[in-house]
XYZ file of C-alpha atoms in Angstrom:
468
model
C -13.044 -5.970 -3.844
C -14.944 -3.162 -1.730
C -17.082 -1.215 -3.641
C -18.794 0.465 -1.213
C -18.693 4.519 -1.063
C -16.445 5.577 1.463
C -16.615 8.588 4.005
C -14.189 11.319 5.054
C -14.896 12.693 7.824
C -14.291 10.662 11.316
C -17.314 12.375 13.889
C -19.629 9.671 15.123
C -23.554 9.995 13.389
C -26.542 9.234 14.239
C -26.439 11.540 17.153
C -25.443 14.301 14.480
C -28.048 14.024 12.131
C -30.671 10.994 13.315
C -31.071 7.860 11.292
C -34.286 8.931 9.446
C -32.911 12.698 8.683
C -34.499 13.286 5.315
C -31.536 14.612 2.691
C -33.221 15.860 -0.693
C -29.985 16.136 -2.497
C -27.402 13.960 -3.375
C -24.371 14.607 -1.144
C -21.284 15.693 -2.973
C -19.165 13.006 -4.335
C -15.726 13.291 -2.589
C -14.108 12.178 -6.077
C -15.031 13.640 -9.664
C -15.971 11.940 -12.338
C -12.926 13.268 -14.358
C -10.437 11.477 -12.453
C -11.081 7.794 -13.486
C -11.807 8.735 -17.137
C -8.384 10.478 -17.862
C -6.982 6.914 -15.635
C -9.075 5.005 -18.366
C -7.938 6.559 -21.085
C -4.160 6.106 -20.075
C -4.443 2.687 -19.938
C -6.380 2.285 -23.084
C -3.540 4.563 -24.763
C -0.938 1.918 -23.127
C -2.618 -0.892 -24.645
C -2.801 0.221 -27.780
C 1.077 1.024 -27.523
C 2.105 -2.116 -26.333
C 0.007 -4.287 -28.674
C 0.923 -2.212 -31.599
C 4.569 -1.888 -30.626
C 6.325 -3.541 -33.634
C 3.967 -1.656 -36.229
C 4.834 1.995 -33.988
C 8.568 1.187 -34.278
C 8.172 0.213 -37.942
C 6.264 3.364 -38.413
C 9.497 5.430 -36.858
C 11.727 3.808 -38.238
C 13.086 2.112 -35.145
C 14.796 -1.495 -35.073
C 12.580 -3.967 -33.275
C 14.151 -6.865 -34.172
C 12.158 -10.018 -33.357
C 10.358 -8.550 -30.474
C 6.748 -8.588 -30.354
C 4.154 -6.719 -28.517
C 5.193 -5.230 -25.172
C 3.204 -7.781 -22.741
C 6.033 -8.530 -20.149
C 5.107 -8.317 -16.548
C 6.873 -5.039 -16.644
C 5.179 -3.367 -19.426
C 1.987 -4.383 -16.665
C 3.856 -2.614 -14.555
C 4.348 0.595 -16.866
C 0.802 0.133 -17.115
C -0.339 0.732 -14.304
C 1.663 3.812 -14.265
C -0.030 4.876 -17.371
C -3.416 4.904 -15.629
C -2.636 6.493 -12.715
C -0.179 9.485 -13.449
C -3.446 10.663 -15.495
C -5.403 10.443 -12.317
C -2.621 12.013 -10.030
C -2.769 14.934 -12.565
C -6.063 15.146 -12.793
C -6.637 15.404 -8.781
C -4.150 18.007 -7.923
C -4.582 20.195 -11.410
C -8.257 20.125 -12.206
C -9.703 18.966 -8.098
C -7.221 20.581 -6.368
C -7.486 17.670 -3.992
C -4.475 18.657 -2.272
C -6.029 21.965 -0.881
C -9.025 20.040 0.953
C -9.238 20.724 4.558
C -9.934 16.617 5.244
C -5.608 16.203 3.922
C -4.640 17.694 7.614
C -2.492 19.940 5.658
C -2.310 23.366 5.987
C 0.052 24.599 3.082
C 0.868 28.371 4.763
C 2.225 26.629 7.187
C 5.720 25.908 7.429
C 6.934 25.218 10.468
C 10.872 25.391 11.289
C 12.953 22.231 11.101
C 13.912 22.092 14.588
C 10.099 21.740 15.958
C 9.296 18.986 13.766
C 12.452 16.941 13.213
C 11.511 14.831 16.893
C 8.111 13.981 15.513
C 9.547 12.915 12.095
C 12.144 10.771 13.409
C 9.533 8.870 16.010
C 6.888 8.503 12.383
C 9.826 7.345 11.331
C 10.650 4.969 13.605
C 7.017 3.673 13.578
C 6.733 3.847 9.707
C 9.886 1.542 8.964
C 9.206 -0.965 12.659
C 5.445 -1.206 10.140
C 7.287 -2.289 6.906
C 8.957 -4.401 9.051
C 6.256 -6.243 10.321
C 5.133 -6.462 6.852
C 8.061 -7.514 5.257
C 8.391 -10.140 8.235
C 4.752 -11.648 7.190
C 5.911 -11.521 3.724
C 9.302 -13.521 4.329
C 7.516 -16.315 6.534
C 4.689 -17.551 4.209
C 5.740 -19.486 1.355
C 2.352 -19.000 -0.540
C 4.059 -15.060 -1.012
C 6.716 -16.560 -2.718
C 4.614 -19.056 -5.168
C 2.784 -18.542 -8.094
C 1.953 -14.773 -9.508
C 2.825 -13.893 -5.986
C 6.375 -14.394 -6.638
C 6.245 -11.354 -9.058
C 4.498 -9.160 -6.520
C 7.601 -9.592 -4.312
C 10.485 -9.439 -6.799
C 9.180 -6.399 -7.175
C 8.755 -4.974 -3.826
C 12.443 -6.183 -3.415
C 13.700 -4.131 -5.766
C 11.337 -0.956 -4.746
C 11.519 -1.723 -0.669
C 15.603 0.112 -1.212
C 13.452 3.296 -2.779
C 10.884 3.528 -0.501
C 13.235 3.473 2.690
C 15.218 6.564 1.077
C 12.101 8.435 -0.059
C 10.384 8.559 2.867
C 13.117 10.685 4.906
C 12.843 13.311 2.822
C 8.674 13.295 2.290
C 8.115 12.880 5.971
C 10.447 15.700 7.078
C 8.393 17.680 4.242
C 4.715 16.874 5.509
C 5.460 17.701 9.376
C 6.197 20.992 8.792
C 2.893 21.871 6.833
C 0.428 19.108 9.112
C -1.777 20.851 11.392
C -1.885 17.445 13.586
C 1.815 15.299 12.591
C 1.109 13.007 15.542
C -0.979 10.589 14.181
C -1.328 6.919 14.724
C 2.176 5.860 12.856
C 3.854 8.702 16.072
C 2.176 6.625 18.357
C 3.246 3.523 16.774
C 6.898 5.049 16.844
C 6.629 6.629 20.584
C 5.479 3.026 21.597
C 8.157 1.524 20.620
C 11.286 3.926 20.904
C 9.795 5.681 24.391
C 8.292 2.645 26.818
C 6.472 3.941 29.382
C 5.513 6.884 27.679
C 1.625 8.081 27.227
C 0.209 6.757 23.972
C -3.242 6.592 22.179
C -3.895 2.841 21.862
C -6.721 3.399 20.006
C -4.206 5.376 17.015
C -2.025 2.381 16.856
C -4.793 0.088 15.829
C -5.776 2.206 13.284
C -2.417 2.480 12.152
C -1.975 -1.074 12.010
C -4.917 -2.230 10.577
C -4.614 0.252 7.766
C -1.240 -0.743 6.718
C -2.799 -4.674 7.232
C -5.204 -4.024 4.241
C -2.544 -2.311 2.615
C 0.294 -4.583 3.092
C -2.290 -7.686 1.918
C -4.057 -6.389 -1.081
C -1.024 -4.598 -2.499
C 0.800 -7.833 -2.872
C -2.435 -9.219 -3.897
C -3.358 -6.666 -6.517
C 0.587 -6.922 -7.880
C 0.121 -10.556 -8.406
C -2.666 -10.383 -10.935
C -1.481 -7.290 -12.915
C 0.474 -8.996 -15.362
C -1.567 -12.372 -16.618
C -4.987 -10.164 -17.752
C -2.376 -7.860 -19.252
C -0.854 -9.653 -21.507
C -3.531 -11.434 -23.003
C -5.452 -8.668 -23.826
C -1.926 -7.480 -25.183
C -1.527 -10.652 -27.116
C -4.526 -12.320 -28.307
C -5.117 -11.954 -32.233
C -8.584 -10.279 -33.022
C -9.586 -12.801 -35.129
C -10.015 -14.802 -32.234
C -11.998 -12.229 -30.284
C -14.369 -11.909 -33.543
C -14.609 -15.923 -34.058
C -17.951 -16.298 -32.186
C -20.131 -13.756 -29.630
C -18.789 -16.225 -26.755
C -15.298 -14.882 -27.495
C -16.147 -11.481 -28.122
C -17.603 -11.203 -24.628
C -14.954 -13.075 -22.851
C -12.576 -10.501 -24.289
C -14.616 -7.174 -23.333
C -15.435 -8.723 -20.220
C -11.553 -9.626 -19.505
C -10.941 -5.500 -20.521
C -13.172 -4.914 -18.276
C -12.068 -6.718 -15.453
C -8.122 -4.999 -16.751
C -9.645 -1.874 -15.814
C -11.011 -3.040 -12.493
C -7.650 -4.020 -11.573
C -5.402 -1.187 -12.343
C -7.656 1.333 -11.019
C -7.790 -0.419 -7.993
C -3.928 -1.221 -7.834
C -3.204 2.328 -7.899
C -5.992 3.060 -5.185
C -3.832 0.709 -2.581
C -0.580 2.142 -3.450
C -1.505 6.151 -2.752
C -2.611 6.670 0.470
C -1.364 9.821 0.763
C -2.459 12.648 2.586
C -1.434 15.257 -0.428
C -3.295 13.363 -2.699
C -6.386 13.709 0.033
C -6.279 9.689 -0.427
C -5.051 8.208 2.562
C -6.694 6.381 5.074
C -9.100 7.889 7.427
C -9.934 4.419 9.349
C -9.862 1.096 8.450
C -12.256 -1.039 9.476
C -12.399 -1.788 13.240
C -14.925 -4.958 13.543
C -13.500 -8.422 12.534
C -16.322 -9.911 11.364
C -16.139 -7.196 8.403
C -12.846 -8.463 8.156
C -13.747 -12.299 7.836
C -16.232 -11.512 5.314
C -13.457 -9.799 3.225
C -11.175 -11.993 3.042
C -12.702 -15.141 2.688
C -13.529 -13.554 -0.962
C -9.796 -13.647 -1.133
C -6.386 -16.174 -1.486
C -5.008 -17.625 0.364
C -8.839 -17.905 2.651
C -10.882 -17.637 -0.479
C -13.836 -20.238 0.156
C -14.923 -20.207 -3.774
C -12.510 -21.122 -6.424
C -11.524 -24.493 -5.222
C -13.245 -24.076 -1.613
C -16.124 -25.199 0.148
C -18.558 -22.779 -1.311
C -17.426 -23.406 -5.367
C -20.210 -23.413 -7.045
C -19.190 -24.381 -10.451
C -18.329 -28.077 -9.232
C -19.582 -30.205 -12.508
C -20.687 -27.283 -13.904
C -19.872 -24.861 -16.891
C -20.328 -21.451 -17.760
C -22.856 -19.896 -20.707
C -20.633 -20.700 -23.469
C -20.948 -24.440 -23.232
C -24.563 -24.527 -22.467
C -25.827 -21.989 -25.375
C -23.170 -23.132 -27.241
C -24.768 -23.648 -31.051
C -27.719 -20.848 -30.324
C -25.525 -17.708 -32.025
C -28.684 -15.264 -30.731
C -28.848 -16.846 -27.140
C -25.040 -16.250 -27.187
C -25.565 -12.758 -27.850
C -28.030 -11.850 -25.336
C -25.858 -13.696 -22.837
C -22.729 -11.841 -23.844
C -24.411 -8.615 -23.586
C -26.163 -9.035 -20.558
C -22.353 -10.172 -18.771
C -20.723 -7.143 -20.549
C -22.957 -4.392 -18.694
C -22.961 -5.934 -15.629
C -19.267 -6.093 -15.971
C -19.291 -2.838 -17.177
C -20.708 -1.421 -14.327
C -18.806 -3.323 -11.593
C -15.951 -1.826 -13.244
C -17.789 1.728 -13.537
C -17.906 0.984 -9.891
C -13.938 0.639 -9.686
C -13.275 3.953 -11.814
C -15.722 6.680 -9.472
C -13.129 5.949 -6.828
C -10.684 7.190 -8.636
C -7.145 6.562 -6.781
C -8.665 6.302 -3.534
C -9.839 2.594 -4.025
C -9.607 0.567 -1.247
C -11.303 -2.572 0.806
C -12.149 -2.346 4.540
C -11.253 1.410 4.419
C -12.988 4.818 4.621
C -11.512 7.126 2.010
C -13.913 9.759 0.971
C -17.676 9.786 0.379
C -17.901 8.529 -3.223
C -22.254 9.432 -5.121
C -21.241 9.672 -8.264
C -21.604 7.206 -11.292
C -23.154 4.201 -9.985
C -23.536 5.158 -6.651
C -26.686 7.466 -7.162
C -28.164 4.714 -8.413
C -27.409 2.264 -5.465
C -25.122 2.074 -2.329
C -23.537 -1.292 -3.483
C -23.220 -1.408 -7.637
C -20.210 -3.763 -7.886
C -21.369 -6.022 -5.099
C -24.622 -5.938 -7.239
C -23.519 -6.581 -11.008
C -20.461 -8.935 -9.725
C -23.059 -11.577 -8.175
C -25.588 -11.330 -10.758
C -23.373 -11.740 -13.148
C -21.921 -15.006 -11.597
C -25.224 -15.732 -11.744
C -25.639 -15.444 -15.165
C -22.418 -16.120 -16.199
C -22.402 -19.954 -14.923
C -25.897 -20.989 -14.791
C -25.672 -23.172 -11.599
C -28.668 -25.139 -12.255
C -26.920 -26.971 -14.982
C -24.476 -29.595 -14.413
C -22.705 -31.837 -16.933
C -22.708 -34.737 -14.020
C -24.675 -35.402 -11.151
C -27.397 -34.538 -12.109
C -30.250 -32.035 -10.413
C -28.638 -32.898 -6.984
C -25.320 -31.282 -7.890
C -27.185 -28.631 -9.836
C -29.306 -27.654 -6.606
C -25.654 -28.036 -4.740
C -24.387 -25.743 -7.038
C -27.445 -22.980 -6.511
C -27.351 -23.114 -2.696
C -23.273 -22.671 -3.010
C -23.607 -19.845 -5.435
C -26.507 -18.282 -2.915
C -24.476 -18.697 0.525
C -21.842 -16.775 -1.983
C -23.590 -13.970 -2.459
C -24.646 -13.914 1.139
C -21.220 -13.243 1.903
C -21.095 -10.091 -0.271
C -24.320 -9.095 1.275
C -22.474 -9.753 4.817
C -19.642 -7.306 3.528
C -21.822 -4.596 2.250
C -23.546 -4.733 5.717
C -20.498 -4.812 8.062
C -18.773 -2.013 5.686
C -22.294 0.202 6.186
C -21.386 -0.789 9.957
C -17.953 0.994 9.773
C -18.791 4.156 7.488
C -22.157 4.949 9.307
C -20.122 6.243 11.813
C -19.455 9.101 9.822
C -21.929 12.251 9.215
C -21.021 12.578 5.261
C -21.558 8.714 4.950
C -25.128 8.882 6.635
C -26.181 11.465 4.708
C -25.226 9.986 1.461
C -27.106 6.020 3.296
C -30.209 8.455 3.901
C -30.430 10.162 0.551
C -30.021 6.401 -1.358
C -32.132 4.965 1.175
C -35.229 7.733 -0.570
C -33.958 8.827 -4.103
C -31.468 5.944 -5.691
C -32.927 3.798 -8.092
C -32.015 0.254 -6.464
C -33.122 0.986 -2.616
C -36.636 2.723 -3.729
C -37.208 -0.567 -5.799
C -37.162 -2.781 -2.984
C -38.571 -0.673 0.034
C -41.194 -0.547 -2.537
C -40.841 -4.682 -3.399
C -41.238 -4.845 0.624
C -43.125 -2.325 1.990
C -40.585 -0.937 4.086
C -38.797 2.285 4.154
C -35.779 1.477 5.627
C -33.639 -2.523 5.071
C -34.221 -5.344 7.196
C -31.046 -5.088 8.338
C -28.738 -2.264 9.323
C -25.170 -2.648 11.582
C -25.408 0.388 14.079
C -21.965 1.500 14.781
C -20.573 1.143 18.011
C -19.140 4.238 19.562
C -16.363 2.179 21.616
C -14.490 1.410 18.520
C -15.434 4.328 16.736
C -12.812 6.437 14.522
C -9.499 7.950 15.565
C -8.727 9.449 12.642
């Protein structure tokens, strides 16, 4: 998953403010704090309510029957809701995110039906042609219809009715009050309904890419929801407590819950209102290789040329018998895990990979520009111990350390293409600047190094810069 802070504004950069501009305080964090705390603590509240669900309904007198705790795939689903209405609340209540200029939106306006309706009907047009497309990809490959992926798309069955109704009515709404409706998704819709007609290329592959990382990790993200769920729902305490091994296999699994239903309600509202939608996606496709090689059906670890755990087993088995070694161990993967999934929470509902959604400094990011790509490798590292094999001996052990090292070359691949995308953007640079002389991580090694600035940075290039 990205977990790189993402920018809001679209202007190109380094002729704005020069690579080496010197920024003394940390730029303000597009998304509060607030926001993935109250999403935390409605899915902790959930869990509680759906592991405890035959002792509440005993409580209130209700008739349970022989039902047990609530950990169907659609109490997953419910939630999911649970942590992010929370965070919806939060943002327009407390943050007021709707009233930021960077939404397009200008709420005094309200423009008369009759001057809009044209433009609504061609977003239209474009907006249901893109679920098309989607839904086309969707229906072709038999891997979306195997597996946990066959939940993701019962479920977009039964919602794909909903969202064709609902978006007649929210799109004829948001015309009226945008101060620019012709976006990329008009151009998309002009394209195809008007041939021959003027159109911004350039807006179209925006479009389209954004609803590609969209339309991928959505079904991916849906998919995975339900098996952490329920057996964090299910699984008896005294089996957490046995040993320290299982008691940090279930806080790290938590964690990892929380991870995943923050960022499953980051790729479902990208919406301007919610200031969350998608200023670009990603233009360059080798940012795009890097991504999704981390992912199924491309992933290249699990089961792929670059597993590293071939022969191998995790800490468990190997410090198995040495209760304080276990301990440390457990500990040590906990805060890492902790703070990849710290990472997850400062976005807030505006999670996303290979997208630009809003300078995020807060939490981890003053610290570093790259936290979760940080505490998810070393804690593969730790986690598995590569070096140690239970066949093959030191050959497959040093097999297993150059795998696990050309793995987290990838990551460091994707933090640097990313950088490559958002450093086209003024609030991004600032914030890459600022780390680059005050966070805790990049000071370390320019001092480690000698240098002030990393080995290697990805200029932008201004001839696929941002349209939007």
């Amino acid at each position: 998953m990205n977990i790189m802070a993402k920018s809001a504004s679209s202007e190109p950069c380094e002729s704005a403010i020069g690579a080496d501009a010197r920024v003394t305080a940390r730029p303000r964090s597009a998304v509060s704090a607030g926001v993935g705390i109250v999403g935390l603590a409605g899915l902790v509240s959930y869990l509680l309510i759906a592991r405890f669900a035959p002792d509440i309904a005993a409580f209130l007198g209700i008739d349970w029957g022989n039902r047990g705790a609530m950990n169907g795939p659609n109490s997953a689903i419910a939630s999911v809701l649970a942590c992010g209405l929370p965070m919806v609340l939060w943002s327009v209540f407390v943050d007021k995110v709707h009233r930021n200029p960077s939404t397009g939106i200008d709420w005094s306006q309200r423009r008369p039906w009759r001057e809009t309706l044209d433009i609504s009907l061609t977003k239209l047009a474009g907006m249901w042609a893109t679920w098309g497309l989607i839904a086309l990809i969707y229906a072709t490959m038999r891997y979306y219809w195997e597996g946990n992926y066959a939940f993701s798309m019962n479920l977009l069955e039964t919602v794909a009715p909903w969202l064709l109704l609902v978006s007649v009515p929210y799109m004829l709404w948001l015309d009226r009050r945008m101060v620019e409706p012709r976006d990329g998704c008009w151009q998309f819709g002009r394209w195809l309904i008007a041939p021959g007609k003027p159109v911004d290329g350039r807006a179209i592959g925006h479009h389209l890419r954004a609803w590609a990382v969209k339309g991928f990790f959505t079904a991916f993200m849906l998919s995975i929801v339900p098996g952490n769920f329920s057996a964090l729902v299910t699984v008896p305490m005294s089996e957490v407590l046995a040993n320290p091994y299982m008691t940090g296999l279930w806080a790290i699994n938590f964690l990892y819950l929380v991870d995943v239903h923050i960022a499953t309600v980051g790729y479902i509202l990208t919406l301007k209102p919610l200031d969350a939608h998608i200023r670009t996606a990603n233009p360059y496709g080798m940012a795009w290789v890097a991504a999704l090689v981390c992912y199924p059906p491309f992933i290249l670890m699990n089961g792929g040329p670059l597993d590293y755990q071939v022969n191998g087993s995790d800490w468990g088995y190997w410090l198995a018998g040495h209760e304080n070694l276990l301990i440390v161990w457990g500990i040590a993967l906990v805060l890492l895990t902790a703070i990849y999934s710290w990472a997850t929470m400062a976005f807030g509902i505006r999670f996303s990979n290979l997208t630009h959604r809003g300078v995020i400094t807060h939490g981890p990011y003053a610290f570093t520009r790259h936290p979760a790509y940080i505490s998810k490798n070393l804690s593969w590292w730790v986690g598995s111990l590569p070096f140690l094999v239970t066949a093959g001996g030191w050959v497959e052990g040093a097999r297993n350390v150059i795998l696990l090292g050309l793995v987290s070359g990838v990551y460091y691949w994707r933090a640097k293409t990313e950088e490559k995308h958002l450093l086209a953007d003024p609030a991004y640079a600032r914030y890459w600047n600022w780390a680059q002389e005050h966070a805790l991580v990049p000071r370390f090694f320019a001092k480690l190094t000698g240098r002030a600035r990393p080995l290697i940075r990805l200029e932008p290039d201004e001839r696929v810069g941002p349209v939007a």
